[in-house]
Amino acid sequence: DPKIIQKPKYLVAVTGSEKILICEQYLGHNAMYWYRQSAKKPLEFMFSYSYQKLMDNQTASSRFQPQSSKKNHLDLQITALKPDDSATYFCASSQELENTLYFGAGTRLSVL
Amino acid sequence: GDQVEQSPSALSLHEGTGSALRCNFTTTMRAVQWFRKNSRGSLINLFYLASGTKENGRLKSAFDSKERYSTLHIRDAQLEDSGTYFCAAESQGGRALIFGTGTTVSVSP
């Protein structure tokens, strides 16, 4: 059974709309992350959270907003979507910030 | 900025043979992780190293922070070893992981 659940698996959106990517982990971890992989680019770190607090933000745009309603949830809200936002977004978690990462299967977002 | 250069980008192996993947770092890194992407797209953690070497079955990884590189050796390759492998490094000053571009490994009979 997957321990890190990302929903949906695929998402198609129109330019200018807003979407929320869901991530829940059942590993009892205290740190959660978002990564993005665009076509032909390396996986790129976006955010890290520890005990539901933002620890690191490498995303230039404020259109990307993580939301942590519970300790084991870290959703990603994306507003004013652009075609360049098309990518696979991976959620990850670790016991603490500097431990081994475990990844979800990703949400593939296509913005038309 | 900090960068991770992973090579080769693609690797073809016959069953039973072996080879190595390598990541070079432009600066001193604190730790390195190696992942394999599975058929569902998840990244499966293979190794986490802050120094030295680790071995798990037919896989062995080494990390030399001073010389700025890490390697992943596959020996006695099996068909199920096919997939895309990524290294990711933690820089000294930050918590973010910097990923390499991946190596697609194809193992054939």
PDB file of N, CA and C in Angstrom, chain A residues 32-109:
ATOM      1  N   MET A  32       7.707  17.406   5.485  1.00  0.00           N
ATOM      2  CA  MET A  32       7.102  17.140   4.188  1.00  0.00           C
ATOM      3  C   MET A  32       7.595  18.164   3.180  1.00  0.00           C
ATOM      4  N   TYR A  33       7.531  17.776   1.917  1.00  0.00           N
ATOM      5  CA  TYR A  33       8.156  18.582   0.872  1.00  0.00           C
ATOM      6  C   TYR A  33       7.312  18.539  -0.394  1.00  0.00           C
ATOM      7  N   TRP A  34       7.566  19.524  -1.249  1.00  0.00           N
ATOM      8  CA  TRP A  34       7.079  19.476  -2.624  1.00  0.00           C
ATOM      9  C   TRP A  34       8.261  19.664  -3.567  1.00  0.00           C
ATOM     10  N   TYR A  35       8.247  18.823  -4.625  1.00  0.00           N
ATOM     11  CA  TYR A  35       9.229  18.912  -5.695  1.00  0.00           C
ATOM     12  C   TYR A  35       8.475  18.973  -7.015  1.00  0.00           C
ATOM     13  N   ARG A  36       9.154  19.493  -8.030  1.00  0.00           N
ATOM     14  CA  ARG A  36       8.531  19.582  -9.348  1.00  0.00           C
ATOM     15  C   ARG A  36       9.506  19.070 -10.394  1.00  0.00           C
ATOM     16  N   GLN A  37       8.969  18.322 -11.352  1.00  0.00           N
ATOM     17  CA  GLN A  37       9.809  17.913 -12.482  1.00  0.00           C
ATOM     18  C   GLN A  37       9.144  18.316 -13.778  1.00  0.00           C
ATOM     19  N   SER A  38       9.736  19.292 -14.450  1.00  0.00           N
ATOM     20  CA  SER A  38       9.266  19.703 -15.765  1.00  0.00           C
ATOM     21  C   SER A  38       9.987  18.857 -16.801  1.00  0.00           C
ATOM     22  N   ALA A  39       9.447  18.855 -18.012  1.00  0.00           N
ATOM     23  CA  ALA A  39      10.021  18.030 -19.080  1.00  0.00           C
ATOM     24  C   ALA A  39      11.486  18.380 -19.301  1.00  0.00           C
ATOM     25  N   LYS A  40      12.328  17.360 -19.347  1.00  0.00           N
ATOM     26  CA  LYS A  40      13.748  17.483 -19.670  1.00  0.00           C
ATOM     27  C   LYS A  40      14.519  18.342 -18.674  1.00  0.00           C
ATOM     28  N   LYS A  41      14.027  18.441 -17.459  1.00  0.00           N
ATOM     29  CA  LYS A  41      14.751  19.184 -16.425  1.00  0.00           C
ATOM     30  C   LYS A  41      14.914  18.298 -15.198  1.00  0.00           C
ATOM     31  N   PRO A  42      15.929  18.566 -14.386  1.00  0.00           N
ATOM     32  CA  PRO A  42      16.078  17.789 -13.152  1.00  0.00           C
ATOM     33  C   PRO A  42      14.926  18.066 -12.199  1.00  0.00           C
ATOM     34  N   LEU A  43      14.718  17.153 -11.295  1.00  0.00           N
ATOM     35  CA  LEU A  43      13.743  17.360 -10.239  1.00  0.00           C
ATOM     36  C   LEU A  43      14.158  18.593  -9.446  1.00  0.00           C
ATOM     37  N   GLU A  44      13.172  19.432  -9.125  1.00  0.00           N
ATOM     38  CA  GLU A  44      13.472  20.740  -8.554  1.00  0.00           C
ATOM     39  C   GLU A  44      12.756  20.880  -7.207  1.00  0.00           C
ATOM     40  N   PHE A  45      13.506  21.241  -6.174  1.00  0.00           N
ATOM     41  CA  PHE A  45      12.922  21.448  -4.853  1.00  0.00           C
ATOM     42  C   PHE A  45      12.039  22.688  -4.868  1.00  0.00           C
ATOM     43  N   MET A  46      10.878  22.612  -4.189  1.00  0.00           N
ATOM     44  CA  MET A  46       9.995  23.773  -4.086  1.00  0.00           C
ATOM     45  C   MET A  46       9.889  24.251  -2.634  1.00  0.00           C
ATOM     46  N   PHE A  47       9.384  23.391  -1.746  1.00  0.00           N
ATOM     47  CA  PHE A  47       9.141  23.782  -0.354  1.00  0.00           C
ATOM     48  C   PHE A  47       9.525  22.644   0.589  1.00  0.00           C
ATOM     49  N   SER A  48       9.853  23.022   1.823  1.00  0.00           N
ATOM     50  CA  SER A  48       9.947  22.039   2.888  1.00  0.00           C
ATOM     51  C   SER A  48       9.218  22.563   4.105  1.00  0.00           C
ATOM     52  N   TYR A  49       8.541  21.649   4.802  1.00  0.00           N
ATOM     53  CA  TYR A  49       7.816  21.946   6.020  1.00  0.00           C
ATOM     54  C   TYR A  49       8.302  20.996   7.107  1.00  0.00           C
ATOM     55  N   SER A  50       8.371  21.508   8.309  1.00  0.00           N
ATOM     56  CA  SER A  50       8.714  20.680   9.453  1.00  0.00           C
ATOM     57  C   SER A  50       7.750  21.019  10.570  1.00  0.00           C
ATOM     58  N   TYR A  51       7.065  20.006  11.102  1.00  0.00           N
ATOM     59  CA  TYR A  51       6.054  20.215  12.142  1.00  0.00           C
ATOM     60  C   TYR A  51       5.064  21.316  11.702  1.00  0.00           C
ATOM     61  N   GLN A  52       4.678  21.232  10.458  1.00  0.00           N
ATOM     62  CA  GLN A  52       3.671  22.116   9.858  1.00  0.00           C
ATOM     63  C   GLN A  52       4.132  23.563   9.704  1.00  0.00           C
ATOM     64  N   LYS A  53       5.413  23.790   9.832  1.00  0.00           N
ATOM     65  CA  LYS A  53       5.927  25.147   9.636  1.00  0.00           C
ATOM     66  C   LYS A  53       6.824  25.181   8.399  1.00  0.00           C
ATOM     67  N   LEU A  54       6.682  26.237   7.600  1.00  0.00           N
ATOM     68  CA  LEU A  54       7.511  26.394   6.413  1.00  0.00           C
ATOM     69  C   LEU A  54       8.968  26.584   6.820  1.00  0.00           C
ATOM     70  N   MET A  55       9.845  25.751   6.242  1.00  0.00           N
ATOM     71  CA  MET A  55      11.257  25.842   6.569  1.00  0.00           C
ATOM     72  C   MET A  55      12.092  26.390   5.418  1.00  0.00           C
ATOM     73  N   ASP A  56      11.680  26.078   4.207  1.00  0.00           N
ATOM     74  CA  ASP A  56      12.476  26.498   3.062  1.00  0.00           C
ATOM     75  C   ASP A  56      11.555  26.701   1.871  1.00  0.00           C
ATOM     76  N   ASN A  57      11.782  27.744   1.126  1.00  0.00           N
ATOM     77  CA  ASN A  57      10.960  28.052  -0.037  1.00  0.00           C
ATOM     78  C   ASN A  57      11.882  28.456  -1.169  1.00  0.00           C
ATOM     79  N   GLN A  58      11.968  27.600  -2.205  1.00  0.00           N
ATOM     80  CA  GLN A  58      12.827  27.912  -3.340  1.00  0.00           C
ATOM     81  C   GLN A  58      12.000  28.260  -4.577  1.00  0.00           C
ATOM     82  N   THR A  59      10.726  28.545  -4.356  1.00  0.00           N
ATOM     83  CA  THR A  59       9.839  28.853  -5.477  1.00  0.00           C
ATOM     84  C   THR A  59       9.680  30.358  -5.566  1.00  0.00           C
ATOM     85  N   ALA A  60      10.001  30.891  -6.716  1.00  0.00           N
ATOM     86  CA  ALA A  60       9.990  32.346  -6.849  1.00  0.00           C
ATOM     87  C   ALA A  60       8.583  32.931  -6.818  1.00  0.00           C
ATOM     88  N   SER A  61       7.620  32.168  -7.308  1.00  0.00           N
ATOM     89  CA  SER A  61       6.289  32.728  -7.488  1.00  0.00           C
ATOM     90  C   SER A  61       5.390  32.489  -6.284  1.00  0.00           C
ATOM     91  N   SER A  62       4.664  33.543  -5.905  1.00  0.00           N
ATOM     92  CA  SER A  62       3.699  33.424  -4.806  1.00  0.00           C
ATOM     93  C   SER A  62       2.426  32.720  -5.262  1.00  0.00           C
ATOM     94  N   ARG A  63       2.359  32.356  -6.528  1.00  0.00           N
ATOM     95  CA  ARG A  63       1.184  31.607  -7.003  1.00  0.00           C
ATOM     96  C   ARG A  63       1.166  30.195  -6.429  1.00  0.00           C
ATOM     97  N   PHE A  64       2.287  29.771  -5.894  1.00  0.00           N
ATOM     98  CA  PHE A  64       2.376  28.433  -5.303  1.00  0.00           C
ATOM     99  C   PHE A  64       2.310  28.576  -3.783  1.00  0.00           C
ATOM    100  N   GLN A  65       1.281  28.013  -3.179  1.00  0.00           N
ATOM    101  CA  GLN A  65       1.088  28.146  -1.733  1.00  0.00           C
ATOM    102  C   GLN A  65       0.844  26.777  -1.108  1.00  0.00           C
ATOM    103  N   PRO A  66       1.769  26.297  -0.297  1.00  0.00           N
ATOM    104  CA  PRO A  66       1.519  25.049   0.421  1.00  0.00           C
ATOM    105  C   PRO A  66       0.502  25.290   1.529  1.00  0.00           C
ATOM    106  N   GLN A  67      -0.259  24.239   1.855  1.00  0.00           N
ATOM    107  CA  GLN A  67      -1.242  24.340   2.921  1.00  0.00           C
ATOM    108  C   GLN A  67      -1.149  23.083   3.772  1.00  0.00           C
ATOM    109  N   SER A  68      -0.927  23.261   5.068  1.00  0.00           N
ATOM    110  CA  SER A  68      -0.802  22.109   5.961  1.00  0.00           C
ATOM    111  C   SER A  68      -1.890  22.178   7.015  1.00  0.00           C
ATOM    112  N   SER A  69      -3.015  21.504   6.730  1.00  0.00           N
ATOM    113  CA  SER A  69      -4.146  21.536   7.667  1.00  0.00           C
ATOM    114  C   SER A  69      -3.956  20.542   8.811  1.00  0.00           C
ATOM    115  N   LYS A  70      -3.171  19.496   8.532  1.00  0.00           N
ATOM    116  CA  LYS A  70      -2.872  18.488   9.565  1.00  0.00           C
ATOM    117  C   LYS A  70      -1.397  18.133   9.437  1.00  0.00           C
ATOM    118  N   LYS A  71      -0.880  17.505  10.460  1.00  0.00           N
ATOM    119  CA  LYS A  71       0.548  17.181  10.481  1.00  0.00           C
ATOM    120  C   LYS A  71       0.960  16.317   9.297  1.00  0.00           C
ATOM    121  N   ASN A  72       0.054  15.426   8.865  1.00  0.00           N
ATOM    122  CA  ASN A  72       0.435  14.499   7.800  1.00  0.00           C
ATOM    123  C   ASN A  72      -0.083  14.936   6.423  1.00  0.00           C
ATOM    124  N   HIS A  73      -0.522  16.198   6.334  1.00  0.00           N
ATOM    125  CA  HIS A  73      -1.005  16.721   5.064  1.00  0.00           C
ATOM    126  C   HIS A  73      -0.145  17.899   4.635  1.00  0.00           C
ATOM    127  N   LEU A  74       0.183  17.941   3.349  1.00  0.00           N
ATOM    128  CA  LEU A  74       0.777  19.151   2.793  1.00  0.00           C
ATOM    129  C   LEU A  74       0.253  19.288   1.368  1.00  0.00           C
ATOM    130  N   ASP A  75      -0.799  20.067   1.220  1.00  0.00           N
ATOM    131  CA  ASP A  75      -1.376  20.301  -0.096  1.00  0.00           C
ATOM    132  C   ASP A  75      -0.656  21.467  -0.764  1.00  0.00           C
ATOM    133  N   LEU A  76      -0.803  21.544  -2.067  1.00  0.00           N
ATOM    134  CA  LEU A  76      -0.169  22.630  -2.824  1.00  0.00           C
ATOM    135  C   LEU A  76      -1.228  23.329  -3.668  1.00  0.00           C
ATOM    136  N   GLN A  77      -1.492  24.585  -3.339  1.00  0.00           N
ATOM    137  CA  GLN A  77      -2.443  25.380  -4.104  1.00  0.00           C
ATOM    138  C   GLN A  77      -1.675  26.177  -5.149  1.00  0.00           C
ATOM    139  N   ILE A  78      -2.156  26.102  -6.386  1.00  0.00           N
ATOM    140  CA  ILE A  78      -1.520  26.860  -7.465  1.00  0.00           C
ATOM    141  C   ILE A  78      -2.585  27.753  -8.091  1.00  0.00           C
ATOM    142  N   THR A  79      -2.362  29.038  -8.084  1.00  0.00           N
ATOM    143  CA  THR A  79      -3.329  29.987  -8.639  1.00  0.00           C
ATOM    144  C   THR A  79      -2.825  30.549  -9.967  1.00  0.00           C
ATOM    145  N   ALA A  80      -3.753  31.143 -10.706  1.00  0.00           N
ATOM    146  CA  ALA A  80      -3.418  31.784 -11.988  1.00  0.00           C
ATOM    147  C   ALA A  80      -2.505  30.900 -12.831  1.00  0.00           C
ATOM    148  N   LEU A  81      -2.941  29.678 -13.068  1.00  0.00           N
ATOM    149  CA  LEU A  81      -2.110  28.679 -13.741  1.00  0.00           C
ATOM    150  C   LEU A  81      -1.639  29.145 -15.121  1.00  0.00           C
ATOM    151  N   LYS A  82      -0.398  28.772 -15.428  1.00  0.00           N
ATOM    152  CA  LYS A  82       0.201  29.080 -16.732  1.00  0.00           C
ATOM    153  C   LYS A  82       0.643  27.780 -17.396  1.00  0.00           C
ATOM    154  N   PRO A  83       0.740  27.775 -18.712  1.00  0.00           N
ATOM    155  CA  PRO A  83       1.230  26.558 -19.384  1.00  0.00           C
ATOM    156  C   PRO A  83       2.603  26.103 -18.879  1.00  0.00           C
ATOM    157  N   ASP A  84       3.454  27.029 -18.480  1.00  0.00           N
ATOM    158  CA  ASP A  84       4.781  26.682 -17.959  1.00  0.00           C
ATOM    159  C   ASP A  84       4.722  25.936 -16.633  1.00  0.00           C
ATOM    160  N   ASP A  85       3.563  25.962 -15.986  1.00  0.00           N
ATOM    161  CA  ASP A  85       3.401  25.223 -14.728  1.00  0.00           C
ATOM    162  C   ASP A  85       3.209  23.731 -14.984  1.00  0.00           C
ATOM    163  N   SER A  86       3.035  23.371 -16.244  1.00  0.00           N
ATOM    164  CA  SER A  86       2.853  21.952 -16.579  1.00  0.00           C
ATOM    165  C   SER A  86       4.087  21.170 -16.145  1.00  0.00           C
ATOM    166  N   ALA A  87       3.873  20.147 -15.340  1.00  0.00           N
ATOM    167  CA  ALA A  87       4.979  19.368 -14.780  1.00  0.00           C
ATOM    168  C   ALA A  87       4.387  18.245 -13.948  1.00  0.00           C
ATOM    169  N   THR A  88       5.253  17.363 -13.494  1.00  0.00           N
ATOM    170  CA  THR A  88       4.824  16.396 -12.487  1.00  0.00           C
ATOM    171  C   THR A  88       5.275  16.915 -11.135  1.00  0.00           C
ATOM    172  N   TYR A  89       4.342  16.997 -10.205  1.00  0.00           N
ATOM    173  CA  TYR A  89       4.624  17.526  -8.873  1.00  0.00           C
ATOM    174  C   TYR A  89       4.684  16.354  -7.899  1.00  0.00           C
ATOM    175  N   PHE A  90       5.819  16.251  -7.219  1.00  0.00           N
ATOM    176  CA  PHE A  90       6.037  15.162  -6.276  1.00  0.00           C
ATOM    177  C   PHE A  90       5.997  15.691  -4.852  1.00  0.00           C
ATOM    178  N   CYS A  91       5.262  14.978  -4.016  1.00  0.00           N
ATOM    179  CA  CYS A  91       5.279  15.230  -2.594  1.00  0.00           C
ATOM    180  C   CYS A  91       6.243  14.230  -1.965  1.00  0.00           C
ATOM    181  N   ALA A  92       6.910  14.621  -0.915  1.00  0.00           N
ATOM    182  CA  ALA A  92       7.831  13.721  -0.224  1.00  0.00           C
ATOM    183  C   ALA A  92       7.750  13.977   1.271  1.00  0.00           C
ATOM    184  N   SER A  93       8.249  13.015   2.038  1.00  0.00           N
ATOM    185  CA  SER A  93       8.309  13.212   3.482  1.00  0.00           C
ATOM    186  C   SER A  93       9.565  12.552   4.037  1.00  0.00           C
ATOM    187  N   SER A  94       9.932  12.970   5.245  1.00  0.00           N
ATOM    188  CA  SER A  94      11.037  12.332   5.953  1.00  0.00           C
ATOM    189  C   SER A  94      10.763  12.437   7.436  1.00  0.00           C
ATOM    190  N   GLN A  95      11.411  11.576   8.201  1.00  0.00           N
ATOM    191  CA  GLN A  95      11.168  11.559   9.643  1.00  0.00           C
ATOM    192  C   GLN A  95      11.421  12.942  10.249  1.00  0.00           C
ATOM    193  N   GLU A  96      12.585  13.461   9.986  1.00  0.00           N
ATOM    194  CA  GLU A  96      12.927  14.843  10.322  1.00  0.00           C
ATOM    195  C   GLU A  96      13.507  15.474   9.069  1.00  0.00           C
ATOM    196  N   LEU A  97      13.830  16.746   9.125  1.00  0.00           N
ATOM    197  CA  LEU A  97      14.258  17.479   7.929  1.00  0.00           C
ATOM    198  C   LEU A  97      15.455  16.862   7.233  1.00  0.00           C
ATOM    199  N   GLU A  98      16.376  16.304   7.990  1.00  0.00           N
ATOM    200  CA  GLU A  98      17.627  15.875   7.343  1.00  0.00           C
ATOM    201  C   GLU A  98      17.730  14.363   7.205  1.00  0.00           C
ATOM    202  N   ASN A  99      16.596  13.699   7.185  1.00  0.00           N
ATOM    203  CA  ASN A  99      16.608  12.244   7.034  1.00  0.00           C
ATOM    204  C   ASN A  99      16.257  11.840   5.613  1.00  0.00           C
ATOM    205  N   THR A 100      16.257  10.542   5.397  1.00  0.00           N
ATOM    206  CA  THR A 100      15.940   9.982   4.089  1.00  0.00           C
ATOM    207  C   THR A 100      14.560  10.407   3.616  1.00  0.00           C
ATOM    208  N   LEU A 101      14.493  10.747   2.336  1.00  0.00           N
ATOM    209  CA  LEU A 101      13.228  11.165   1.740  1.00  0.00           C
ATOM    210  C   LEU A 101      12.467   9.985   1.169  1.00  0.00           C
ATOM    211  N   TYR A 102      11.150  10.053   1.288  1.00  0.00           N
ATOM    212  CA  TYR A 102      10.267   9.091   0.641  1.00  0.00           C
ATOM    213  C   TYR A 102       9.284   9.888  -0.212  1.00  0.00           C
ATOM    214  N   PHE A 103       9.117   9.408  -1.455  1.00  0.00           N
ATOM    215  CA  PHE A 103       8.321  10.171  -2.405  1.00  0.00           C
ATOM    216  C   PHE A 103       6.993   9.519  -2.707  1.00  0.00           C
ATOM    217  N   GLY A 104       5.995  10.364  -3.028  1.00  0.00           N
ATOM    218  CA  GLY A 104       4.743   9.889  -3.592  1.00  0.00           C
ATOM    219  C   GLY A 104       4.911   9.643  -5.082  1.00  0.00           C
ATOM    220  N   ALA A 105       3.834   9.189  -5.700  1.00  0.00           N
ATOM    221  CA  ALA A 105       3.881   8.834  -7.124  1.00  0.00           C
ATOM    222  C   ALA A 105       3.755  10.049  -8.033  1.00  0.00           C
ATOM    223  N   GLY A 106       3.392  11.194  -7.471  1.00  0.00           N
ATOM    224  CA  GLY A 106       3.346  12.414  -8.280  1.00  0.00           C
ATOM    225  C   GLY A 106       1.969  12.721  -8.823  1.00  0.00           C
ATOM    226  N   THR A 107       1.750  13.987  -9.107  1.00  0.00           N
ATOM    227  CA  THR A 107       0.561  14.460  -9.833  1.00  0.00           C
ATOM    228  C   THR A 107       1.047  15.109 -11.112  1.00  0.00           C
ATOM    229  N   ARG A 108       0.583  14.586 -12.233  1.00  0.00           N
ATOM    230  CA  ARG A 108       0.992  15.164 -13.513  1.00  0.00           C
ATOM    231  C   ARG A 108      -0.001  16.239 -13.905  1.00  0.00           C
ATOM    232  N   LEU A 109       0.454  17.465 -13.929  1.00  0.00           N
ATOM    233  CA  LEU A 109      -0.402  18.616 -14.233  1.00  0.00           C
ATOM    234  C   LEU A 109      -0.132  19.113 -15.651  1.00  0.00           C
TER     235      LEU A 109
END
